[in-house]
Short mmCIF file of C-alpha atoms in Angstrom, two decimals:
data_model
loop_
_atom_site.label_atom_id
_atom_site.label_comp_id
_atom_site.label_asym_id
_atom_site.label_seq_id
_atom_site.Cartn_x
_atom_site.Cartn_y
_atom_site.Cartn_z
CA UNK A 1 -14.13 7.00 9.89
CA UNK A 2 -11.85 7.26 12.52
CA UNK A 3 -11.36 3.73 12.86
CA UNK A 4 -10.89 2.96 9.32
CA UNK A 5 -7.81 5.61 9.48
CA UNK A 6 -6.66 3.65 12.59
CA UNK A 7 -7.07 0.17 10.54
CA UNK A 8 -5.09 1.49 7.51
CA UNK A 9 -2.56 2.84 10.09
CA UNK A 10 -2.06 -0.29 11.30
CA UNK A 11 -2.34 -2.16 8.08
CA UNK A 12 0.49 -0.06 6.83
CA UNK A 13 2.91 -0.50 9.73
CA UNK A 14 2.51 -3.80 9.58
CA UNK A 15 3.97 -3.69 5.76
CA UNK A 16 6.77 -1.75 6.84
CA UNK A 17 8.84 -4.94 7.83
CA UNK A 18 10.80 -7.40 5.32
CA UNK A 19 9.98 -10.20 7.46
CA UNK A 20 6.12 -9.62 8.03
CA UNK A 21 6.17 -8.82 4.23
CA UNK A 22 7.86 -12.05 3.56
CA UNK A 23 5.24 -13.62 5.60
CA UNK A 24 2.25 -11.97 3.69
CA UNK A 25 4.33 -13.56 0.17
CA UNK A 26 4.44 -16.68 1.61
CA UNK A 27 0.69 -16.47 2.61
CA UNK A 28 -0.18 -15.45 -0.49
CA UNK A 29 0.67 -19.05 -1.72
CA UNK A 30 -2.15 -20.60 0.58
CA UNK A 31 -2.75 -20.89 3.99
CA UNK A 32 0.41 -22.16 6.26
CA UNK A 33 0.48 -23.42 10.31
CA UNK A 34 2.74 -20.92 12.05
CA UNK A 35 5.92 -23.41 12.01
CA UNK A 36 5.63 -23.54 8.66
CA UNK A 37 5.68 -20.17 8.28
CA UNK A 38 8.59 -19.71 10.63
CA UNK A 39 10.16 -22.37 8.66
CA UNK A 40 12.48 -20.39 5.58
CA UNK A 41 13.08 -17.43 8.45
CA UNK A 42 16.44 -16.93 9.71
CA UNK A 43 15.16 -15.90 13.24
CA UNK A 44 13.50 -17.79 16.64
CA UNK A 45 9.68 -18.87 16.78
CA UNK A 46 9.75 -16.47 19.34
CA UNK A 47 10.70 -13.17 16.98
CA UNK A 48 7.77 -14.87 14.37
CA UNK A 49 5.42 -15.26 16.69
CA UNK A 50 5.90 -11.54 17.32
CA UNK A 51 5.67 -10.61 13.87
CA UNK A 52 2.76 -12.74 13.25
CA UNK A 53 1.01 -10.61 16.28
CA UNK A 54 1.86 -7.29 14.43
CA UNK A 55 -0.15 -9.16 11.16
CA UNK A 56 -2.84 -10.20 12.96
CA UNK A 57 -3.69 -6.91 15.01
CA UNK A 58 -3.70 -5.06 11.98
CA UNK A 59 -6.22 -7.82 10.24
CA UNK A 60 -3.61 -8.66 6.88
CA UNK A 61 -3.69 -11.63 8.50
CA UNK A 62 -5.95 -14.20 11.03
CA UNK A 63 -5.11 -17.57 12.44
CA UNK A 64 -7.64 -20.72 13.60
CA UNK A 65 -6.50 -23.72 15.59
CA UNK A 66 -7.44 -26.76 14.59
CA UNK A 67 -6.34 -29.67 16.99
CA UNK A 68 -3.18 -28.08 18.15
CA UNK A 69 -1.77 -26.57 15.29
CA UNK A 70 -2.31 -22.78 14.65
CA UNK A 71 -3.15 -22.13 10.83
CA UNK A 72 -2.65 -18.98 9.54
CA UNK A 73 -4.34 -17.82 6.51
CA UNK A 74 -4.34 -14.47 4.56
CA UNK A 75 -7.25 -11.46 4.67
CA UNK A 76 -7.13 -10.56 1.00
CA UNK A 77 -9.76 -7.77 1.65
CA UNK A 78 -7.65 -6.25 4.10
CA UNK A 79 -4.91 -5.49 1.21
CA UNK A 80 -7.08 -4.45 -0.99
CA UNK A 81 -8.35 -1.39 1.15
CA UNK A 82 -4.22 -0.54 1.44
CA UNK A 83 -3.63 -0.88 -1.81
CA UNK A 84 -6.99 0.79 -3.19
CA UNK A 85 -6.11 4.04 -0.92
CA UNK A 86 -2.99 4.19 -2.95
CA UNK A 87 -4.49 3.61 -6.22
CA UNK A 88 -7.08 6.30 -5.52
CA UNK A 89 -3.88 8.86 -4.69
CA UNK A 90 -2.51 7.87 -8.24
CA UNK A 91 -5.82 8.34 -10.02
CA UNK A 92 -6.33 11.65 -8.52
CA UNK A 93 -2.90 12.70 -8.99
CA UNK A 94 -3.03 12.19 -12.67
CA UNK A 95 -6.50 13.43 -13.15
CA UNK A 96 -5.38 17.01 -11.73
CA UNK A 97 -2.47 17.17 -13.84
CA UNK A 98 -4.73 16.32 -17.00
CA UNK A 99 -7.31 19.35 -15.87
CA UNK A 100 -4.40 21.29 -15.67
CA UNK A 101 -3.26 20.88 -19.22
CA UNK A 102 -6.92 20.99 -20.17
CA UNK A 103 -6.48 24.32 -18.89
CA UNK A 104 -3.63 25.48 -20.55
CA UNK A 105 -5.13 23.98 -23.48
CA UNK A 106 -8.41 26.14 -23.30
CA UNK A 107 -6.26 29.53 -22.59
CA UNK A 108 -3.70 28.66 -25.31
CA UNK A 109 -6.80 28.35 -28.66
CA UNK A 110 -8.66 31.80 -26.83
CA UNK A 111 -5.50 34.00 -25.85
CA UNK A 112 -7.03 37.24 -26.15
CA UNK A 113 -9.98 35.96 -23.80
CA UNK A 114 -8.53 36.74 -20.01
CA UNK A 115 -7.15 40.19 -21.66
CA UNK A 116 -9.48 43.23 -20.76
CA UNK A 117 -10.60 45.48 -23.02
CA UNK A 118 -9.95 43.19 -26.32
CA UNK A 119 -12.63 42.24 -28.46
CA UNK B 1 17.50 -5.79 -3.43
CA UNK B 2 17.95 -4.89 -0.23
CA UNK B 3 18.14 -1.00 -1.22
CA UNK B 4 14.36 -1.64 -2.95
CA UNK B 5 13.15 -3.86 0.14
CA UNK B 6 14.46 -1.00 2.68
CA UNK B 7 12.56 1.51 0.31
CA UNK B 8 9.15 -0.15 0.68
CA UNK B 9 9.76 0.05 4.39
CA UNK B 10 10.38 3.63 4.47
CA UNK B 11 7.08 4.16 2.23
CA UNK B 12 4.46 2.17 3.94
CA UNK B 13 6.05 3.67 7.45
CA UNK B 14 5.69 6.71 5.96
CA UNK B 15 1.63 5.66 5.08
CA UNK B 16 1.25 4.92 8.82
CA UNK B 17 0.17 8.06 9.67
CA UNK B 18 -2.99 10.39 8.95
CA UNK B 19 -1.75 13.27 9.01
CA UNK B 20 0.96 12.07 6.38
CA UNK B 21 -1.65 10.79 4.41
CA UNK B 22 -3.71 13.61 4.47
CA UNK B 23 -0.65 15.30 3.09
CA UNK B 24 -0.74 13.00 0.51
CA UNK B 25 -4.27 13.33 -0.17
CA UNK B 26 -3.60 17.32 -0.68
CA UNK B 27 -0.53 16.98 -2.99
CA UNK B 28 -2.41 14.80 -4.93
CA UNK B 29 -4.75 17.33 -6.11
CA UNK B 30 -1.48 19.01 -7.54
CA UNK B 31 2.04 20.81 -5.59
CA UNK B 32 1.43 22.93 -2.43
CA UNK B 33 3.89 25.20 -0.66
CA UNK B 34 4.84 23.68 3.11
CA UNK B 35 2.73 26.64 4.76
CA UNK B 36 0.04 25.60 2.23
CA UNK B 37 -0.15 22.09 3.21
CA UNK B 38 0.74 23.13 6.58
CA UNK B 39 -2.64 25.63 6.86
CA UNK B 40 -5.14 22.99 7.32
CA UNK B 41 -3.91 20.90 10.02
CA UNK B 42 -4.21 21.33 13.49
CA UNK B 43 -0.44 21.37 14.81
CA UNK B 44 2.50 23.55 14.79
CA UNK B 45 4.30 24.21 11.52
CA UNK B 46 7.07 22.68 13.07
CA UNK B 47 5.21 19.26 13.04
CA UNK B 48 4.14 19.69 9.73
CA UNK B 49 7.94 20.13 8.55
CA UNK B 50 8.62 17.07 10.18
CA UNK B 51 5.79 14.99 8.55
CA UNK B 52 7.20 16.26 5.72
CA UNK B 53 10.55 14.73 6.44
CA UNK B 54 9.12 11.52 6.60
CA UNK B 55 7.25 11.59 3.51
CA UNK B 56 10.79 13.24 1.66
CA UNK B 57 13.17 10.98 3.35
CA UNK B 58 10.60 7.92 1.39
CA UNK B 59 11.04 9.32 -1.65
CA UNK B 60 6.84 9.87 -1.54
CA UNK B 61 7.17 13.36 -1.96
CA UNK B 62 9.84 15.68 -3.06
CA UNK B 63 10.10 19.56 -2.55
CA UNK B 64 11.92 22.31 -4.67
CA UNK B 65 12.88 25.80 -3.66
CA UNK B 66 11.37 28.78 -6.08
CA UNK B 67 12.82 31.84 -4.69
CA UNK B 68 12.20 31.68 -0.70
CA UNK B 69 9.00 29.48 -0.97
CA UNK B 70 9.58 25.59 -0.96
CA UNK B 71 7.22 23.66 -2.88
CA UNK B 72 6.21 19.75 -2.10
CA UNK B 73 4.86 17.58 -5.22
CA UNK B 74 4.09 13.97 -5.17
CA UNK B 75 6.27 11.22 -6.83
CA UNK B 76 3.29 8.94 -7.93
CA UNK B 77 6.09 6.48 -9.12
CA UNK B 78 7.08 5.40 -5.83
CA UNK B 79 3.10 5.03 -4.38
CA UNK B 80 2.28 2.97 -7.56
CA UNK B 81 5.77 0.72 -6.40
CA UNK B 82 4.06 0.17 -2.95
CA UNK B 83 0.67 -0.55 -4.59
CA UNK B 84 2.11 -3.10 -7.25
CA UNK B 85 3.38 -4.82 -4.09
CA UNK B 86 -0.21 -4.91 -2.64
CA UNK B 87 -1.70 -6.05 -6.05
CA UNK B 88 0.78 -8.38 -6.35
CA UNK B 89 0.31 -10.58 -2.93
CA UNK B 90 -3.23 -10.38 -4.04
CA UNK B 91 -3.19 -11.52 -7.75
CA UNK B 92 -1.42 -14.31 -6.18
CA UNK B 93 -3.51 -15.10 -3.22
CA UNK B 94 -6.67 -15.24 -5.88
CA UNK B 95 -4.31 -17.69 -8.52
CA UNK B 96 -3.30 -20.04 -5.42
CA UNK B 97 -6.95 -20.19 -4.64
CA UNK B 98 -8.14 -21.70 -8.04
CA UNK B 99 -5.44 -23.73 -8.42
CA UNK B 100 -6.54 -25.70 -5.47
CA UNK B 101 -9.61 -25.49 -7.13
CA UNK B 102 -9.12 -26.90 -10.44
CA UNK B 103 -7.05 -29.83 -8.42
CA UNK B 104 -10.70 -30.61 -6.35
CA UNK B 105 -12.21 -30.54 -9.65
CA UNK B 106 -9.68 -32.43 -11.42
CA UNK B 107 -9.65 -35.29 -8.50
CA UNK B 108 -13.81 -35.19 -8.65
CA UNK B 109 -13.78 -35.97 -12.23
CA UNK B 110 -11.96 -39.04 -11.78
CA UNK B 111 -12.43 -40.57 -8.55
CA UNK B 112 -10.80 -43.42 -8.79
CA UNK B 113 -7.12 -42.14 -10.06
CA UNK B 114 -5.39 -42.06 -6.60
CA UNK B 115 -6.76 -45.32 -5.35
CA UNK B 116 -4.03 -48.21 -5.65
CA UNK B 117 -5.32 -51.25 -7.27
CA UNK B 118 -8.27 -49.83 -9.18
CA UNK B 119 -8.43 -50.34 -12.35
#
């Protein structure tokens, strides 16, 4: 339990960066080496490299060498926990406000039910 | 653009956290007052308050003063933005996938296509 809070900790932080999020976009187009990815961004290999650290720490994203180029491919699974905890926030969210109208419902057709001494 | 790309980053910070999320979790099953969501966890109310910021300053959740009491409610809106993100990079990530599959199929069902000189 504890380290599945720690993973979505660290899933999350990762998204909280245009560039690592504009890495995970380009990822999701298929699998890329990490020059490629560094390609389109407006900052050194160095600074990717970084960000690309921060991805694959967290698990959104993992990398294999083959020969001497670094491919770097996207963990699909790994979103879908982020994005499911959200979902399940939204689900919940809306199914207490429909028990509480439910509720107001229910007292609104029986008003004379909560009142004591009415019959 | 860069207003909605800055918001995401201030929402999946603000996920980075359990104790934020456990928030979360609470004002999900409908609005709490700060010392309500406050009584549960194990740190000052101080802390709490400035969890609280966090998740405010994201636009995650929003609080209202009724009389002296301030009350914290959820904006589902802006956890269903990050969450369309997430499904997003994934819906893609699956449709990049079979596209490279339909091409293996397409090249297996006729061999012969790419090869110069064949006729």
């Amino acid at each position: 339990m504890l380290n599945q809070l720690a993973a979505l900790d660290q899933v999350y932080s990762a998204l909280a960066d245009p560039t690592r999020r504009a890495m995970i976009e380009r990822l999701s187009q298929g699998s890329a080496s990490v020059s490629e990815l560094a390609q389109p961004m407006k900052m050194s290999l160095a600074a990717v490299v970084q960000h690309l650290h921060v991805l694959t720490s967290s698990g959104v994203v993992k990398t294999k060498k083959i020969g001497r180029v670094r491919h770097c491919e996207l963990s699909p699974d790994v979103l879908k926990r982020a994005s499911n905890w959200l979902i399940s926030q939204q689900q919940a969210f809306w199914k207490a406000g429909m028990r509480e109208i439910d509720q107001l419902l229910a007292e609104e057709s029986s008003p004379h039910k909560s009142k004591k001494g009415t019959s």
